[in-house]
Amino acid sequence: MSKQKWFQDLVTQLDTKNVKIDESLNLHTMTRMGGVADLFVTPETEDQTAFVVQYAYNNDIPLLLLGNGSNMVVRDGGVRGIVLRLENLNKVTINGNQVIAESGADIIDVSRAVAKESLTGLEFACGIPGSIGGAMAMNAGAYGGEVQDVIVQCTVLTPSGEKLILSKEKLELGYRKSIISKEGYYVLSAEFELHLGDPAEINAKIADLTFQRESKQPLEYPSAGSVFKRPPGHFAGKLIQDSGMQGKGFGGAEVSTKHAGFIVNKDNATATDYISTIEMVKEAVKENFGIELELEVKIVGENKK
Ligand SMILES: Cc1cc2nc3c(=O)[nH]c(=O)nc-3n(C[C@H](O)[C@H](O)[C@H](O)COP(=O)(O)OP(=O)(O)OC[C@H]3O[C@@H](n4cnc5c(N)ncnc54)[C@H](O)[C@@H]3O)c2cc1C
């Protein structure tokens, strides 16, 4: 089946503006890199999302869920099959101390919306540039807080399009991992439980975390955040810094001079530049410290032919 046929089949249920052929993924990743997606689909409703998931499953078409692309490196040859983005499912409902956020909502926006209601628990997420779906899949966290501290349950679709509600225990949340990525589930929404707090304390914490992030992270350049997971007993950034890797890289990609855990797209880097820089860093740390760095970022897609 051709991508034109997939397009025709999908627009029986979705608006044509929500189904694009050969969409450049560098428009949708925070590294600003990556080739095209055969089909880039942005459903408006849960039913349309289930339709796309079932269509891909029944026709054996690879399906990749892209959130805000803030932890994703897409190779230069792009992604075959369907890339699904749930940016239009972004409703946030606050009911007392219960918060239900759809998958495409930005976790930064949710963090700020709950702070306005004097709810505490999501301050840690005030600078994480991911979507709710991506934050669930990665069990995102920062400055001592993690999604797993506040999650109650999550509504997902299985790869075949069946809707499931997974309680916190069933989500198998761990350091930057969850059952969602393990089983290939697609997050539709998440429910959080927060607590009433002191507005001044909540705002002070957000201001402090924002200051720390802005002073330590190279936010002026496109990146995918921390490239590597924290190895037990170490900090990836320190190991990279002590290996003398800062400022080094391939093409337009460079190990940040501000925070060695970040590789930035300094000057029109390709994904090949970025991935070669990752490999260089891994080799240097292995050679200097005997430690095998594990990737936090997800690398997807094909090399350019
Ligand atoms: C400047 C910067 C700072 C960052 N700081 C932090 C930080 O402090 N803490 C932290 O944890 N992370 C941080 N990150 C990384 C990133 O923001 C998080 O991992 C975030 O949770 C990823 O969300 P996303 O929507 O961008 O997901 P993507 O990068 O698009 O995808 C990441 C993974 O999640 C999957 N996914 C996305 N949406 C869904 C969905 N709806 N259902 C199922 N799977 C899905 C994807 O398939 C992929 O496997 C940072 C990144 C940047 C660029």
mmCIF file of C-alpha atoms and ligand atoms in Angstrom:
data_model
loop_
_atom_site.group_PDB
_atom_site.id
_atom_site.type_symbol
_atom_site.label_atom_id
_atom_site.label_comp_id
_atom_site.label_asym_id
_atom_site.label_seq_id
_atom_site.Cartn_x
_atom_site.Cartn_y
_atom_site.Cartn_z
ATOM 1 C CA MET A 1 0.000 0.000 0.000
ATOM 2 C CA SER A 2 1.327 3.467 -0.835
ATOM 3 C CA LYS A 3 1.320 6.497 1.462
ATOM 4 C CA GLN A 4 -1.197 8.111 -0.913
ATOM 5 C CA LYS A 5 -3.563 5.187 -0.188
ATOM 6 C CA TRP A 6 -2.985 5.581 3.588
ATOM 7 C CA PHE A 7 -3.816 9.264 3.175
ATOM 8 C CA GLN A 8 -7.064 8.491 1.308
ATOM 9 C CA ASP A 9 -8.111 5.934 3.929
ATOM 10 C CA LEU A 10 -7.366 8.225 6.887
ATOM 11 C CA VAL A 11 -9.175 11.259 5.481
ATOM 12 C CA THR A 12 -12.404 9.249 5.530
ATOM 13 C CA GLN A 13 -12.364 10.009 9.296
ATOM 14 C CA LEU A 14 -9.958 12.953 9.705
ATOM 15 C CA ASP A 15 -9.810 16.399 8.157
ATOM 16 C CA THR A 16 -7.255 16.682 5.322
ATOM 17 C CA LYS A 17 -5.410 19.389 7.294
ATOM 18 C CA ASN A 18 -4.636 16.762 9.939
ATOM 19 C CA VAL A 19 -2.980 14.277 7.563
ATOM 20 C CA LYS A 20 0.206 15.368 5.798
ATOM 21 C CA ILE A 21 2.406 13.450 3.398
ATOM 22 C CA ASP A 22 6.209 13.843 3.701
ATOM 23 C CA GLU A 23 6.129 16.292 6.581
ATOM 24 C CA SER A 24 9.597 17.438 7.721
ATOM 25 C CA LEU A 25 10.128 16.273 11.279
ATOM 26 C CA ASN A 26 12.731 18.972 11.914
ATOM 27 C CA LEU A 27 9.696 21.239 12.407
ATOM 28 C CA HIS A 28 8.508 19.023 15.251
ATOM 29 C CA THR A 29 11.665 18.072 17.176
ATOM 30 C CA MET A 30 13.456 20.315 19.649
ATOM 31 C CA THR A 31 16.837 19.456 18.137
ATOM 32 C CA ARG A 32 15.445 20.895 14.866
ATOM 33 C CA MET A 33 16.772 17.842 13.044
ATOM 34 C CA GLY A 34 15.294 14.868 11.239
ATOM 35 C CA GLY A 35 14.005 13.858 7.814
ATOM 36 C CA VAL A 36 10.389 13.471 6.692
ATOM 37 C CA ALA A 37 7.579 11.280 7.974
ATOM 38 C CA ASP A 38 5.729 9.355 5.256
ATOM 39 C CA LEU A 39 2.506 10.427 6.926
ATOM 40 C CA PHE A 40 2.186 12.938 9.790
ATOM 41 C CA VAL A 41 -1.178 12.700 11.510
ATOM 42 C CA THR A 42 -2.643 15.041 14.138
ATOM 43 C CA PRO A 43 -6.109 13.760 15.142
ATOM 44 C CA GLU A 44 -8.588 16.097 16.827
ATOM 45 C CA THR A 45 -10.350 13.550 19.044
ATOM 46 C CA GLU A 46 -9.769 10.308 20.951
ATOM 47 C CA ASP A 47 -12.002 8.447 18.491
ATOM 48 C CA GLN A 48 -9.926 9.662 15.558
ATOM 49 C CA THR A 49 -6.778 8.655 17.449
ATOM 50 C CA ALA A 50 -8.142 5.145 17.998
ATOM 51 C CA PHE A 51 -9.072 4.985 14.315
ATOM 52 C CA VAL A 52 -5.496 5.840 13.248
ATOM 53 C CA VAL A 53 -3.975 3.357 15.725
ATOM 54 C CA GLN A 54 -6.316 0.557 14.587
ATOM 55 C CA TYR A 55 -5.732 1.401 10.919
ATOM 56 C CA ALA A 56 -1.946 1.184 11.347
ATOM 57 C CA TYR A 57 -2.235 -2.045 13.341
ATOM 58 C CA ASN A 58 -4.603 -3.775 10.916
ATOM 59 C CA ASN A 59 -2.498 -2.801 7.897
ATOM 60 C CA ASP A 60 0.884 -3.506 9.479
ATOM 61 C CA ILE A 61 2.043 0.103 9.116
ATOM 62 C CA PRO A 62 4.724 1.237 11.605
ATOM 63 C CA LEU A 63 3.362 3.907 13.938
ATOM 64 C CA LEU A 64 5.508 6.283 15.992
ATOM 65 C CA LEU A 65 4.053 8.554 18.619
ATOM 66 C CA LEU A 66 5.839 11.877 18.729
ATOM 67 C CA GLY A 67 5.171 14.165 21.667
ATOM 68 C CA ASN A 68 6.890 17.546 21.715
ATOM 69 C CA GLY A 69 10.015 15.896 20.303
ATOM 70 C CA SER A 70 12.030 17.148 23.266
ATOM 71 C CA ASN A 71 13.721 13.828 23.966
ATOM 72 C CA MET A 72 13.819 12.449 20.475
ATOM 73 C CA VAL A 73 16.523 12.387 17.797
ATOM 74 C CA VAL A 74 15.073 11.637 14.357
ATOM 75 C CA ARG A 75 17.605 10.402 11.812
ATOM 76 C CA ASP A 76 18.113 12.333 8.563
ATOM 77 C CA GLY A 77 16.302 9.768 6.369
ATOM 78 C CA GLY A 78 13.108 10.327 8.376
ATOM 79 C CA VAL A 79 10.487 7.862 9.569
ATOM 80 C CA ARG A 80 8.696 5.277 7.457
ATOM 81 C CA GLY A 81 5.032 4.752 8.189
ATOM 82 C CA ILE A 82 2.836 7.017 10.279
ATOM 83 C CA VAL A 83 4.004 9.583 12.829
ATOM 84 C CA LEU A 84 1.157 10.408 15.190
ATOM 85 C CA ARG A 85 1.152 13.626 17.184
ATOM 86 C CA LEU A 86 -1.594 14.342 19.719
ATOM 87 C CA GLU A 87 -1.053 18.106 19.927
ATOM 88 C CA ASN A 88 -4.797 18.728 19.464
ATOM 89 C CA LEU A 89 -5.747 16.607 22.461
ATOM 90 C CA ASN A 90 -4.616 19.159 24.996
ATOM 91 C CA LYS A 91 -7.496 19.813 27.396
ATOM 92 C CA VAL A 92 -6.657 20.249 31.082
ATOM 93 C CA THR A 93 -9.368 19.877 33.741
ATOM 94 C CA ILE A 94 -8.760 20.862 37.342
ATOM 95 C CA ASN A 95 -11.278 19.599 39.855
ATOM 96 C CA GLY A 96 -10.331 20.307 43.464
ATOM 97 C CA ASN A 97 -6.953 18.617 43.844
ATOM 98 C CA GLN A 98 -7.538 16.240 40.932
ATOM 99 C CA VAL A 99 -6.095 17.190 37.536
ATOM 100 C CA ILE A 100 -6.827 15.427 34.273
ATOM 101 C CA ALA A 101 -4.602 16.422 31.367
ATOM 102 C CA GLU A 102 -4.843 15.157 27.821
ATOM 103 C CA SER A 103 -1.752 13.732 26.175
ATOM 104 C CA GLY A 104 -0.889 16.724 23.987
ATOM 105 C CA ALA A 105 -0.960 19.343 26.759
ATOM 106 C CA ASP A 106 2.474 20.762 27.621
ATOM 107 C CA ILE A 107 3.502 19.673 31.112
ATOM 108 C CA ILE A 108 4.940 23.182 31.625
ATOM 109 C CA ASP A 109 1.466 24.652 31.027
ATOM 110 C CA VAL A 110 -0.124 22.124 33.383
ATOM 111 C CA SER A 111 2.485 22.913 36.040
ATOM 112 C CA ARG A 112 1.715 26.629 35.752
ATOM 113 C CA ALA A 113 -2.072 26.160 35.606
ATOM 114 C CA VAL A 114 -2.139 24.138 38.828
ATOM 115 C CA ALA A 115 0.179 26.632 40.548
ATOM 116 C CA LYS A 116 -2.452 29.316 39.846
ATOM 117 C CA GLU A 117 -4.937 27.145 41.769
ATOM 118 C CA SER A 118 -2.453 26.908 44.686
ATOM 119 C CA LEU A 119 -1.912 23.216 44.031
ATOM 120 C CA THR A 120 1.505 21.840 44.884
ATOM 121 C CA GLY A 121 3.276 18.750 43.482
ATOM 122 C CA LEU A 122 4.019 19.655 39.866
ATOM 123 C CA GLU A 123 6.492 22.504 40.435
ATOM 124 C CA PHE A 124 9.344 20.177 39.370
ATOM 125 C CA ALA A 125 7.865 20.108 35.845
ATOM 126 C CA CYS A 126 7.800 23.882 35.348
ATOM 127 C CA GLY A 127 10.739 23.735 32.906
ATOM 128 C CA ILE A 128 10.366 20.301 31.281
ATOM 129 C CA PRO A 129 9.459 21.049 27.661
ATOM 130 C CA GLY A 130 7.591 17.778 27.019
ATOM 131 C CA SER A 131 3.952 16.858 26.507
ATOM 132 C CA ILE A 132 1.934 14.973 29.120
ATOM 133 C CA GLY A 133 2.170 11.827 26.951
ATOM 134 C CA GLY A 134 5.949 12.118 26.650
ATOM 135 C CA ALA A 135 6.313 12.884 30.358
ATOM 136 C CA MET A 136 4.298 9.751 31.194
ATOM 137 C CA ALA A 137 6.282 7.553 28.815
ATOM 138 C CA MET A 138 9.596 8.841 30.204
ATOM 139 C CA ASN A 139 8.494 9.280 33.837
ATOM 140 C CA ALA A 140 9.941 12.763 33.459
ATOM 141 C CA GLY A 141 11.460 14.368 36.494
ATOM 142 C CA ALA A 142 13.698 17.140 37.730
ATOM 143 C CA TYR A 143 15.103 18.592 40.938
ATOM 144 C CA GLY A 144 13.915 15.734 43.125
ATOM 145 C CA GLY A 145 10.377 15.392 41.675
ATOM 146 C CA GLU A 146 9.036 12.869 39.182
ATOM 147 C CA VAL A 147 5.761 12.137 37.437
ATOM 148 C CA GLN A 148 5.417 9.001 39.556
ATOM 149 C CA ASP A 149 5.100 11.138 42.716
ATOM 150 C CA VAL A 150 1.793 12.621 41.583
ATOM 151 C CA ILE A 151 0.227 10.264 39.036
ATOM 152 C CA VAL A 152 -2.989 8.415 39.891
ATOM 153 C CA GLN A 153 -3.783 6.716 36.603
ATOM 154 C CA CYS A 154 -3.288 6.979 32.906
ATOM 155 C CA THR A 155 -5.609 6.208 29.985
ATOM 156 C CA VAL A 156 -3.873 4.565 27.044
ATOM 157 C CA LEU A 157 -4.532 2.760 23.793
ATOM 158 C CA THR A 158 -2.809 -0.571 23.261
ATOM 159 C CA PRO A 159 -0.983 -1.103 19.933
ATOM 160 C CA SER A 160 -4.195 -2.679 18.561
ATOM 161 C CA GLY A 161 -6.274 0.325 19.653
ATOM 162 C CA GLU A 162 -7.955 -1.051 22.791
ATOM 163 C CA LYS A 163 -8.542 1.535 25.516
ATOM 164 C CA LEU A 164 -7.105 0.722 28.955
ATOM 165 C CA ILE A 165 -6.960 2.590 32.236
ATOM 166 C CA LEU A 166 -3.689 1.857 34.046
ATOM 167 C CA SER A 167 -3.353 2.590 37.750
ATOM 168 C CA LYS A 168 -0.059 3.960 39.064
ATOM 169 C CA GLU A 169 1.070 0.454 40.117
ATOM 170 C CA LYS A 170 0.431 -0.926 36.635
ATOM 171 C CA LEU A 171 2.463 1.854 34.992
ATOM 172 C CA GLU A 172 5.769 0.321 36.198
ATOM 173 C CA LEU A 173 7.353 3.753 36.515
ATOM 174 C CA GLY A 174 11.106 3.841 37.099
ATOM 175 C CA TYR A 175 14.044 6.096 36.274
ATOM 176 C CA ARG A 176 13.041 7.498 32.856
ATOM 177 C CA LYS A 177 11.006 4.430 32.026
ATOM 178 C CA SER A 178 7.455 3.083 32.136
ATOM 179 C CA ILE A 179 5.301 0.283 30.834
ATOM 180 C CA ILE A 180 4.148 2.746 28.183
ATOM 181 C CA SER A 181 7.402 2.648 26.266
ATOM 182 C CA LYS A 182 7.912 -1.050 27.092
ATOM 183 C CA GLU A 183 4.564 -2.174 25.660
ATOM 184 C CA GLY A 184 4.202 0.507 22.995
ATOM 185 C CA TYR A 185 1.060 1.988 24.548
ATOM 186 C CA TYR A 186 -0.249 5.382 23.397
ATOM 187 C CA VAL A 187 -1.144 7.799 26.189
ATOM 188 C CA LEU A 188 -4.487 9.572 25.794
ATOM 189 C CA SER A 189 -4.626 11.317 29.161
ATOM 190 C CA ALA A 190 -3.268 11.259 32.696
ATOM 191 C CA GLU A 191 -4.818 11.944 36.073
ATOM 192 C CA PHE A 192 -2.746 13.533 38.825
ATOM 193 C CA GLU A 193 -3.443 14.086 42.494
ATOM 194 C CA LEU A 194 -1.962 17.245 43.991
ATOM 195 C CA HIS A 195 -2.270 18.996 47.340
ATOM 196 C CA LEU A 196 -3.358 22.416 48.368
ATOM 197 C CA GLY A 197 -0.258 24.468 49.115
ATOM 198 C CA ASP A 198 0.904 27.940 49.972
ATOM 199 C CA PRO A 199 0.819 30.070 46.768
ATOM 200 C CA ALA A 200 3.885 32.090 47.815
ATOM 201 C CA GLU A 201 5.910 28.900 48.399
ATOM 202 C CA ILE A 202 4.754 27.357 45.114
ATOM 203 C CA ASN A 203 5.676 30.468 43.130
ATOM 204 C CA ALA A 204 9.023 30.802 44.917
ATOM 205 C CA LYS A 205 9.860 27.187 44.078
ATOM 206 C CA ILE A 206 8.950 27.702 40.414
ATOM 207 C CA ALA A 207 11.053 30.878 40.279
ATOM 208 C CA ASP A 208 14.007 29.102 41.902
ATOM 209 C CA LEU A 209 13.839 26.066 39.581
ATOM 210 C CA THR A 210 13.496 28.344 36.537
ATOM 211 C CA PHE A 211 16.551 30.315 37.653
ATOM 212 C CA GLN A 212 18.582 27.134 38.198
ATOM 213 C CA ARG A 213 17.591 25.782 34.781
ATOM 214 C CA GLU A 214 18.278 29.017 32.921
ATOM 215 C CA SER A 215 21.664 29.489 34.570
ATOM 216 C CA LYS A 216 22.852 25.879 34.059
ATOM 217 C CA GLN A 217 21.294 24.702 30.785
ATOM 218 C CA PRO A 218 22.115 25.845 27.221
ATOM 219 C CA LEU A 219 18.512 26.831 26.473
ATOM 220 C CA GLU A 220 19.668 29.249 23.760
ATOM 221 C CA TYR A 221 20.400 26.313 21.406
ATOM 222 C CA PRO A 222 18.161 23.512 20.136
ATOM 223 C CA SER A 223 18.765 20.226 21.993
ATOM 224 C CA ALA A 224 17.100 17.093 23.303
ATOM 225 C CA GLY A 225 17.915 17.846 26.939
ATOM 226 C CA SER A 226 20.129 15.398 28.838
ATOM 227 C CA VAL A 227 21.347 12.904 26.279
ATOM 228 C CA PHE A 228 22.361 10.198 28.754
ATOM 229 C CA LYS A 229 20.833 8.685 31.864
ATOM 230 C CA ARG A 230 22.562 9.213 35.171
ATOM 231 C CA PRO A 231 24.823 6.186 35.735
ATOM 232 C CA PRO A 232 24.461 4.816 39.306
ATOM 233 C CA GLY A 233 26.717 6.783 41.639
ATOM 234 C CA HIS A 234 27.752 9.339 38.987
ATOM 235 C CA PHE A 235 26.531 12.305 36.981
ATOM 236 C CA ALA A 236 26.763 11.863 33.204
ATOM 237 C CA GLY A 237 27.605 15.571 32.729
ATOM 238 C CA LYS A 238 30.553 15.407 35.148
ATOM 239 C CA LEU A 239 31.984 12.273 33.502
ATOM 240 C CA ILE A 240 31.698 13.953 30.083
ATOM 241 C CA GLN A 241 33.225 17.186 31.359
ATOM 242 C CA ASP A 242 36.106 15.300 33.021
ATOM 243 C CA SER A 243 36.689 13.467 29.735
ATOM 244 C CA GLY A 244 37.399 16.844 28.119
ATOM 245 C CA MET A 245 34.509 16.604 25.697
ATOM 246 C CA GLN A 246 32.948 20.059 26.144
ATOM 247 C CA GLY A 247 33.023 22.119 22.951
ATOM 248 C CA LYS A 248 33.784 19.020 20.850
ATOM 249 C CA GLY A 249 31.484 17.552 18.253
ATOM 250 C CA PHE A 250 30.827 16.784 14.599
ATOM 251 C CA GLY A 251 29.483 19.225 12.017
ATOM 252 C CA GLY A 252 27.042 21.602 13.672
ATOM 253 C CA ALA A 253 26.606 19.447 16.819
ATOM 254 C CA GLU A 254 28.589 20.194 19.949
ATOM 255 C CA VAL A 255 28.841 18.999 23.534
ATOM 256 C CA SER A 256 27.576 22.066 25.376
ATOM 257 C CA THR A 257 30.194 24.220 27.071
ATOM 258 C CA LYS A 258 27.515 25.258 29.588
ATOM 259 C CA HIS A 259 26.247 21.777 30.565
ATOM 260 C CA ALA A 260 28.205 18.740 29.374
ATOM 261 C CA GLY A 261 25.153 16.476 29.603
ATOM 262 C CA PHE A 262 23.583 18.351 26.674
ATOM 263 C CA ILE A 263 24.573 18.077 23.007
ATOM 264 C CA VAL A 264 23.380 21.184 21.210
ATOM 265 C CA ASN A 265 22.540 21.879 17.596
ATOM 266 C CA LYS A 266 24.840 24.865 17.345
ATOM 267 C CA ASP A 267 24.892 25.376 13.620
ATOM 268 C CA ASN A 268 22.518 23.473 11.342
ATOM 269 C CA ALA A 269 23.578 20.085 12.657
ATOM 270 C CA THR A 270 22.302 16.963 10.965
ATOM 271 C CA ALA A 271 21.140 13.982 12.987
ATOM 272 C CA THR A 272 24.251 12.195 11.693
ATOM 273 C CA ASP A 273 26.410 14.937 13.299
ATOM 274 C CA TYR A 274 24.445 14.622 16.528
ATOM 275 C CA ILE A 275 24.637 10.819 16.693
ATOM 276 C CA SER A 276 28.370 10.821 15.818
ATOM 277 C CA THR A 277 28.873 13.254 18.717
ATOM 278 C CA ILE A 278 26.931 10.905 21.026
ATOM 279 C CA GLU A 279 29.174 7.998 19.969
ATOM 280 C CA MET A 280 32.313 10.085 20.524
ATOM 281 C CA VAL A 281 31.184 11.010 24.047
ATOM 282 C CA LYS A 282 30.292 7.407 24.921
ATOM 283 C CA GLU A 283 33.706 6.187 23.768
ATOM 284 C CA ALA A 284 35.557 8.901 25.716
ATOM 285 C CA VAL A 285 33.680 8.152 28.966
ATOM 286 C CA LYS A 286 34.162 4.411 28.520
ATOM 287 C CA GLU A 287 37.883 4.907 27.905
ATOM 288 C CA ASN A 288 38.406 7.319 30.808
ATOM 289 C CA PHE A 289 36.142 5.815 33.450
ATOM 290 C CA GLY A 290 35.131 2.349 32.203
ATOM 291 C CA ILE A 291 31.471 3.452 32.391
ATOM 292 C CA GLU A 292 29.008 2.626 29.618
ATOM 293 C CA LEU A 293 26.662 5.618 29.286
ATOM 294 C CA GLU A 294 23.062 4.671 28.549
ATOM 295 C CA LEU A 295 20.959 6.864 26.294
ATOM 296 C CA GLU A 296 18.060 8.831 27.737
ATOM 297 C CA VAL A 297 17.093 10.247 24.322
ATOM 298 C CA LYS A 298 15.269 8.038 21.857
ATOM 299 C CA ILE A 299 16.880 7.733 18.426
ATOM 300 C CA VAL A 300 14.378 6.860 15.712
ATOM 301 C CA GLY A 301 14.075 6.695 11.936
ATOM 302 C CA GLU A 302 16.379 5.831 9.062
ATOM 303 C CA ASN A 303 19.720 7.141 7.876
ATOM 304 C CA LYS A 304 19.660 9.227 4.710
ATOM 305 C CA LYS A 305 20.286 7.117 1.601
HETATM 306 C C1 LIG B 1 15.951 21.891 27.267
HETATM 307 C C2 LIG B 1 15.420 20.560 27.745
HETATM 308 C C3 LIG B 1 15.319 20.313 29.092
HETATM 309 C C4 LIG B 1 14.838 19.082 29.544
HETATM 310 N N1 LIG B 1 14.754 18.867 30.884
HETATM 311 C C5 LIG B 1 14.255 17.688 31.342
HETATM 312 C C6 LIG B 1 14.138 17.435 32.736
HETATM 313 O O1 LIG B 1 14.470 18.245 33.564
HETATM 314 N N2 LIG B 1 13.636 16.231 33.121
HETATM 315 C C7 LIG B 1 13.254 15.273 32.241
HETATM 316 O O2 LIG B 1 12.771 14.206 32.659
HETATM 317 N N3 LIG B 1 13.353 15.494 30.913
HETATM 318 C C8 LIG B 1 13.844 16.657 30.445
HETATM 319 N N4 LIG B 1 13.945 16.875 29.099
HETATM 320 C C9 LIG B 1 13.581 15.792 28.173
HETATM 321 C C10 LIG B 1 12.110 15.789 27.740
HETATM 322 O O3 LIG B 1 11.527 17.078 27.840
HETATM 323 C C11 LIG B 1 11.286 14.778 28.534
HETATM 324 O O4 LIG B 1 11.785 13.468 28.400
HETATM 325 C C12 LIG B 1 9.820 14.773 28.090
HETATM 326 O O5 LIG B 1 9.082 13.987 28.995
HETATM 327 C C13 LIG B 1 9.621 14.216 26.685
HETATM 328 O O6 LIG B 1 8.323 14.577 26.267
HETATM 329 P P1 LIG B 1 7.958 14.815 24.735
HETATM 330 O O7 LIG B 1 6.502 15.066 24.661
HETATM 331 O O8 LIG B 1 8.834 15.823 24.132
HETATM 332 O O9 LIG B 1 8.271 13.385 24.144
HETATM 333 P P2 LIG B 1 9.099 12.998 22.825
HETATM 334 O O10 LIG B 1 10.494 13.481 22.949
HETATM 335 O O11 LIG B 1 8.334 13.388 21.635
HETATM 336 O O12 LIG B 1 9.095 11.418 22.968
HETATM 337 C C14 LIG B 1 9.829 10.767 23.981
HETATM 338 C C15 LIG B 1 9.321 9.330 24.092
HETATM 339 O O13 LIG B 1 7.994 9.354 24.601
HETATM 340 C C16 LIG B 1 7.105 8.691 23.690
HETATM 341 N N5 LIG B 1 5.821 9.400 23.698
HETATM 342 C C17 LIG B 1 5.588 10.714 23.483
HETATM 343 N N6 LIG B 1 4.268 10.980 23.594
HETATM 344 C C18 LIG B 1 3.669 9.793 23.883
HETATM 345 C C19 LIG B 1 2.319 9.390 24.091
HETATM 346 N N7 LIG B 1 1.294 10.239 24.032
HETATM 347 N N8 LIG B 1 2.067 8.075 24.342
HETATM 348 C C20 LIG B 1 3.086 7.165 24.399
HETATM 349 N N9 LIG B 1 4.367 7.472 24.200
HETATM 350 C C21 LIG B 1 4.655 8.776 23.945
HETATM 351 C C22 LIG B 1 7.791 8.779 22.337
HETATM 352 O O14 LIG B 1 7.330 7.772 21.450
HETATM 353 C C23 LIG B 1 9.243 8.617 22.735
HETATM 354 O O15 LIG B 1 9.548 7.257 22.936
HETATM 355 C C24 LIG B 1 14.435 18.093 28.616
HETATM 356 C C25 LIG B 1 14.518 18.364 27.245
HETATM 357 C C26 LIG B 1 15.005 19.584 26.804
HETATM 358 C C27 LIG B 1 15.061 19.852 25.323
#
